Amino acid sequence: MNMKRPGREKKTPLQREWELLMKKEQRFLEKRQQKKETALNRLLSEKVPEKLQHTLDTAFEKAFYLIFEKGTGIIEKTYPKEKLKKEFKVNLYADQVYGTRKTLRVFGKKAGRSGARNLAVSGIAGVGMGILGIGLPDIPVFTGMLLKCVYETALHFGYDYRTESEKYFVLLLIEGAVSYGEHLEEVEKKINAFIQTPALPEGYRQEEQIKNTSRMLSKELLYMKFLQGIPVAGAVGGAYDAVYMKQISGYAKMKYQKRFLSERK
């Protein structure tokens, strides 16, 4: 009688992608245990007005309110929403039929390509405004580009972003992407809880979450937005729009992919 030797069960494409994603997530968390200030930030810290942090907080808050209430429809005109929704359905069907790593990776690859296009636009806009010394007025533009990037990522993984609960998830993603240490751990818990049960937490208030996200954004971008307000030299600060866009885009992609794979599991 032929007996098969006992061995490991072959992992499914879904299991392999999940393990790969978990390693990527762990590397991200390890790198962001604490924030390391750059030499440029240390230099600028002595020159930034004390009131700028509060001003920046308020600017981001107003930008989020404005876009959530009136700007989402305008943002949607900048990309083919219905086409992206159809593409997702086609990709999902292909994965259900073939079930390979190739079909499973299509969602992330397409999200990555749209993110790269948004990075290019954001960088050009930021540098242009920096050359002109436009710092704070850039906040609504930057926030709009930021949400556009997250919205497109959501569509590539089959998620809407217009409901109250999905707006909460979007705000958490942006907050988490620019957080460090214990604060990042707290946001991660909220994101993971939402992935398990996609609903608003008890006692949720949107204005409070907008404040939290705005505060973390302004804290992270404080020095660069100050520098961006200085004509010509501000081009350096404006260029960082693309740096942070990449950071937030990558984090959002990772979490939407986690949500997508988690539901498939």
Tab-separated table of C-alpha atoms in Angstrom:
chain	number	residue	atom	x	y	z
A	1	MET	CA	0.000	0.000	0.000
A	2	ASN	CA	1.299	3.456	-0.924
A	3	MET	CA	1.148	5.924	1.915
A	4	LYS	CA	1.527	9.677	1.424
A	5	ARG	CA	4.050	11.254	3.687
A	6	PRO	CA	2.542	13.655	6.157
A	7	GLY	CA	3.371	17.238	5.316
A	8	ARG	CA	2.110	20.749	5.281
A	9	GLU	CA	-1.164	21.483	3.617
A	10	LYS	CA	-0.761	23.672	0.586
A	11	LYS	CA	-1.785	27.233	1.340
A	12	THR	CA	-4.504	28.830	-0.738
A	13	PRO	CA	-3.800	32.044	-2.667
A	14	LEU	CA	-5.971	33.887	-0.128
A	15	GLN	CA	-3.956	32.542	2.805
A	16	ARG	CA	-0.673	33.469	1.150
A	17	GLU	CA	-1.851	36.999	0.354
A	18	TRP	CA	-3.148	37.405	3.911
A	19	GLU	CA	0.191	36.340	5.424
A	20	LEU	CA	2.057	38.704	3.100
A	21	LEU	CA	-0.225	41.567	4.093
A	22	MET	CA	0.193	40.832	7.811
A	23	LYS	CA	3.981	41.027	7.452
A	24	LYS	CA	3.672	44.317	5.601
A	25	GLU	CA	1.396	45.694	8.295
A	26	GLN	CA	3.800	44.604	11.037
A	27	ARG	CA	6.735	46.318	9.312
A	28	PHE	CA	4.716	49.527	9.074
A	29	LEU	CA	3.857	49.442	12.792
A	30	GLU	CA	7.455	48.732	13.798
A	31	LYS	CA	8.751	51.684	11.773
A	32	ARG	CA	6.282	54.031	13.432
A	33	GLN	CA	6.891	53.282	17.074
A	34	GLN	CA	7.991	56.875	17.496
A	35	LYS	CA	8.474	59.919	15.316
A	36	LYS	CA	11.988	60.974	14.385
A	37	GLU	CA	12.269	64.694	13.719
A	38	THR	CA	14.328	65.699	10.694
A	39	ALA	CA	17.053	68.345	10.819
A	40	LEU	CA	14.820	70.637	8.736
A	41	ASN	CA	11.935	70.288	11.202
A	42	ARG	CA	14.244	71.062	14.129
A	43	LEU	CA	15.450	74.180	12.320
A	44	LEU	CA	11.921	75.353	11.493
A	45	SER	CA	10.572	74.653	14.997
A	46	GLU	CA	12.211	77.849	16.259
A	47	LYS	CA	10.575	79.937	13.549
A	48	VAL	CA	6.989	78.622	13.446
A	49	PRO	CA	4.465	80.982	15.143
A	50	GLU	CA	2.729	79.448	18.181
A	51	LYS	CA	-0.745	80.093	16.762
A	52	LEU	CA	-0.055	78.307	13.474
A	53	GLN	CA	-0.913	74.862	14.875
A	54	HIS	CA	-4.409	75.982	15.877
A	55	THR	CA	-4.870	77.794	12.564
A	56	LEU	CA	-3.874	74.660	10.676
A	57	ASP	CA	-6.217	72.508	12.821
A	58	THR	CA	-9.119	74.774	11.946
A	59	ALA	CA	-8.210	74.870	8.242
A	60	PHE	CA	-8.266	71.061	7.973
A	61	GLU	CA	-11.523	70.822	9.932
A	62	LYS	CA	-13.236	73.309	7.622
A	63	ALA	CA	-11.877	71.474	4.564
A	64	PHE	CA	-13.287	68.118	5.730
A	65	TYR	CA	-16.694	69.626	6.545
A	66	LEU	CA	-16.841	71.429	3.225
A	67	ILE	CA	-15.925	68.372	1.161
A	68	PHE	CA	-18.170	65.956	3.097
A	69	GLU	CA	-21.147	68.305	2.773
A	70	LYS	CA	-20.688	69.752	-0.710
A	71	GLY	CA	-17.492	68.548	-2.350
A	72	THR	CA	-17.793	64.779	-2.799
A	73	GLY	CA	-19.838	65.162	-5.985
A	74	ILE	CA	-17.214	67.529	-7.402
A	75	ILE	CA	-14.411	65.093	-6.554
A	76	GLU	CA	-16.326	62.273	-8.254
A	77	LYS	CA	-16.208	64.218	-11.527
A	78	THR	CA	-12.424	63.763	-11.550
A	79	TYR	CA	-12.561	59.975	-11.982
A	80	PRO	CA	-14.899	57.456	-13.706
A	81	LYS	CA	-16.762	56.191	-10.636
A	82	GLU	CA	-19.217	53.921	-12.464
A	83	LYS	CA	-16.448	52.451	-14.603
A	84	LEU	CA	-14.396	51.646	-11.497
A	85	LYS	CA	-17.394	49.958	-9.881
A	86	LYS	CA	-17.917	47.812	-12.980
A	87	GLU	CA	-14.220	46.952	-13.135
A	88	PHE	CA	-14.369	45.765	-9.544
A	89	LYS	CA	-17.285	43.451	-10.323
A	90	VAL	CA	-15.440	42.019	-13.328
A	91	ASN	CA	-12.272	41.489	-11.273
A	92	LEU	CA	-14.254	39.904	-8.453
A	93	TYR	CA	-15.957	37.499	-10.842
A	94	ALA	CA	-12.606	36.555	-12.407
A	95	ASP	CA	-11.184	35.834	-8.965
A	96	GLN	CA	-14.207	33.737	-8.014
A	97	VAL	CA	-13.779	31.681	-11.189
A	98	TYR	CA	-9.978	31.243	-11.215
A	99	GLY	CA	-9.002	31.895	-7.596
A	100	THR	CA	-5.291	32.496	-8.244
A	101	ARG	CA	-2.852	34.926	-6.618
A	102	LYS	CA	-2.793	36.815	-9.911
A	103	THR	CA	-6.552	37.439	-9.903
A	104	LEU	CA	-6.431	38.281	-6.186
A	105	ARG	CA	-3.679	40.841	-6.636
A	106	VAL	CA	-5.465	42.745	-9.405
A	107	PHE	CA	-7.429	44.848	-6.904
A	108	GLY	CA	-4.317	46.151	-5.158
A	109	LYS	CA	-2.409	46.729	-8.393
A	110	LYS	CA	-5.166	48.901	-9.840
A	111	ALA	CA	-5.460	50.834	-6.579
A	112	GLY	CA	-1.703	51.399	-6.675
A	113	ARG	CA	-1.791	52.753	-10.228
A	114	SER	CA	-4.540	55.267	-9.443
A	115	GLY	CA	-2.613	56.293	-6.317
A	116	ALA	CA	0.506	56.974	-8.404
A	117	ARG	CA	-1.457	59.272	-10.720
A	118	ASN	CA	-2.812	61.225	-7.761
A	119	LEU	CA	0.694	61.568	-6.312
A	120	ALA	CA	1.938	63.182	-9.496
A	121	VAL	CA	-0.905	65.715	-9.564
A	122	SER	CA	-0.518	66.484	-5.858
A	123	GLY	CA	3.214	67.058	-6.198
A	124	ILE	CA	2.813	69.461	-9.118
A	125	ALA	CA	0.073	71.422	-7.320
A	126	GLY	CA	2.038	71.601	-4.058
A	127	VAL	CA	5.251	72.803	-5.683
A	128	GLY	CA	3.365	75.378	-7.767
A	129	MET	CA	1.654	76.851	-4.728
A	130	GLY	CA	4.910	76.726	-2.771
A	131	ILE	CA	6.730	78.782	-5.398
A	132	LEU	CA	3.991	81.404	-5.031
A	133	GLY	CA	4.183	81.242	-1.238
A	134	ILE	CA	0.691	79.793	-0.855
A	135	GLY	CA	0.599	77.681	2.311
A	136	LEU	CA	-2.663	77.644	4.246
A	137	PRO	CA	-4.876	78.241	1.174
A	138	ASP	CA	-3.445	74.966	-0.153
A	139	ILE	CA	-5.222	73.006	2.636
A	140	PRO	CA	-8.607	72.571	0.858
A	141	VAL	CA	-6.827	71.517	-2.355
A	142	PHE	CA	-4.587	69.059	-0.504
A	143	THR	CA	-7.522	67.656	1.491
A	144	GLY	CA	-9.571	67.248	-1.674
A	145	MET	CA	-6.735	65.377	-3.376
A	146	LEU	CA	-6.302	63.263	-0.256
A	147	LEU	CA	-9.948	62.227	-0.189
A	148	LYS	CA	-9.943	61.652	-3.946
A	149	CYS	CA	-7.083	59.204	-3.507
A	150	VAL	CA	-8.801	57.342	-0.649
A	151	TYR	CA	-12.141	57.296	-2.492
A	152	GLU	CA	-10.586	55.735	-5.591
A	153	THR	CA	-8.809	53.149	-3.449
A	154	ALA	CA	-12.124	52.279	-1.802
A	155	LEU	CA	-13.776	51.748	-5.209
A	156	HIS	CA	-10.974	49.466	-6.403
A	157	PHE	CA	-11.739	47.170	-3.450
A	158	GLY	CA	-15.514	47.440	-3.862
A	159	TYR	CA	-16.381	49.838	-1.035
A	160	ASP	CA	-18.562	52.929	-0.971
A	161	TYR	CA	-17.510	56.059	0.913
A	162	ARG	CA	-20.640	58.205	1.091
A	163	THR	CA	-22.353	56.777	4.199
A	164	GLU	CA	-21.694	58.102	7.696
A	165	SER	CA	-19.996	54.880	8.741
A	166	GLU	CA	-17.707	54.839	5.683
A	167	LYS	CA	-16.738	58.473	6.259
A	168	TYR	CA	-15.713	57.413	9.764
A	169	PHE	CA	-13.511	54.688	8.285
A	170	VAL	CA	-11.956	57.148	5.802
A	171	LEU	CA	-11.153	59.597	8.614
A	172	LEU	CA	-9.602	56.802	10.676
A	173	LEU	CA	-7.406	55.796	7.738
A	174	ILE	CA	-6.064	59.320	7.339
A	175	GLU	CA	-5.524	59.696	11.085
A	176	GLY	CA	-3.738	56.353	11.342
A	177	ALA	CA	-1.465	57.074	8.388
A	178	VAL	CA	0.059	60.112	10.121
A	179	SER	CA	0.149	58.721	13.679
A	180	TYR	CA	2.896	57.155	15.759
A	181	GLY	CA	3.376	55.022	18.854
A	182	GLU	CA	0.503	54.604	21.294
A	183	HIS	CA	-1.805	56.858	19.326
A	184	LEU	CA	-1.312	54.726	16.222
A	185	GLU	CA	-2.076	51.606	18.276
A	186	GLU	CA	-5.369	53.168	19.423
A	187	VAL	CA	-6.363	54.047	15.855
A	188	GLU	CA	-5.375	50.555	14.677
A	189	LYS	CA	-7.754	49.027	17.232
A	190	LYS	CA	-10.596	51.193	15.928
A	191	ILE	CA	-9.796	50.287	12.307
A	192	ASN	CA	-9.641	46.558	13.102
A	193	ALA	CA	-12.918	46.781	15.031
A	194	PHE	CA	-14.569	48.423	12.022
A	195	ILE	CA	-13.176	45.772	9.672
A	196	GLN	CA	-14.751	43.103	11.880
A	197	THR	CA	-18.039	44.994	12.292
A	198	PRO	CA	-18.452	47.867	9.792
A	199	ALA	CA	-20.653	50.145	11.898
A	200	LEU	CA	-20.310	53.369	13.833
A	201	PRO	CA	-19.135	52.924	17.435
A	202	GLU	CA	-21.571	53.760	20.209
A	203	GLY	CA	-21.710	57.485	20.947
A	204	TYR	CA	-19.900	58.414	17.745
A	205	ARG	CA	-19.814	62.111	16.820
A	206	GLN	CA	-18.454	63.048	13.402
A	207	GLU	CA	-17.235	66.459	14.553
A	208	GLU	CA	-15.053	64.804	17.181
A	209	GLN	CA	-13.481	62.425	14.656
A	210	ILE	CA	-12.888	65.271	12.204
A	211	LYS	CA	-11.090	67.161	14.990
A	212	ASN	CA	-8.925	64.118	15.789
A	213	THR	CA	-7.969	63.551	12.158
A	214	SER	CA	-7.357	67.255	11.514
A	215	ARG	CA	-5.196	67.568	14.621
A	216	MET	CA	-2.954	64.688	13.573
A	217	LEU	CA	-2.689	65.975	10.001
A	218	SER	CA	-1.798	69.495	11.074
A	219	LYS	CA	0.719	68.202	13.615
A	220	GLU	CA	2.455	66.146	10.923
A	221	LEU	CA	2.361	68.858	8.241
A	222	LEU	CA	2.972	71.891	10.470
A	223	TYR	CA	6.547	72.675	9.469
A	224	MET	CA	6.063	71.938	5.782
A	225	LYS	CA	2.977	74.152	5.527
A	226	PHE	CA	4.850	76.948	7.299
A	227	LEU	CA	7.701	76.598	4.814
A	228	GLN	CA	5.245	76.439	1.917
A	229	GLY	CA	4.021	79.917	2.850
A	230	ILE	CA	7.417	81.409	1.980
A	231	PRO	CA	7.677	82.347	-1.737
A	232	VAL	CA	10.133	80.257	-3.806
A	233	ALA	CA	11.533	78.402	-0.747
A	234	GLY	CA	7.978	77.126	-0.270
A	235	ALA	CA	8.473	74.804	-3.232
A	236	VAL	CA	10.265	72.426	-0.828
A	237	GLY	CA	7.302	72.451	1.545
A	238	GLY	CA	4.881	72.045	-1.350
A	239	ALA	CA	6.790	69.023	-2.626
A	240	TYR	CA	5.985	67.285	0.657
A	241	ASP	CA	2.310	67.205	-0.340
A	242	ALA	CA	3.210	64.244	-2.545
A	243	VAL	CA	5.278	62.624	0.230
A	244	TYR	CA	2.360	62.634	2.649
A	245	MET	CA	-0.077	61.714	-0.089
A	246	LYS	CA	2.014	58.603	-0.765
A	247	GLN	CA	2.120	57.776	2.931
A	248	ILE	CA	-1.640	58.079	3.386
A	249	SER	CA	-2.428	56.398	0.074
A	250	GLY	CA	-0.259	53.403	0.958
A	251	TYR	CA	-1.831	53.028	4.387
A	252	ALA	CA	-5.357	53.281	2.975
A	253	LYS	CA	-4.571	50.660	0.345
A	254	MET	CA	-3.187	48.316	3.008
A	255	LYS	CA	-6.281	48.652	5.196
A	256	TYR	CA	-8.818	48.356	2.378
A	257	GLN	CA	-6.965	45.263	1.205
A	258	LYS	CA	-7.080	43.876	4.739
A	259	ARG	CA	-10.811	44.532	4.884
A	260	PHE	CA	-11.329	42.913	1.483
A	261	LEU	CA	-9.282	39.806	2.306
A	262	SER	CA	-10.825	39.533	5.763
A	263	GLU	CA	-14.303	39.378	4.252
A	264	ARG	CA	-13.152	36.778	1.735
A	265	LYS	CA	-11.710	34.624	4.535
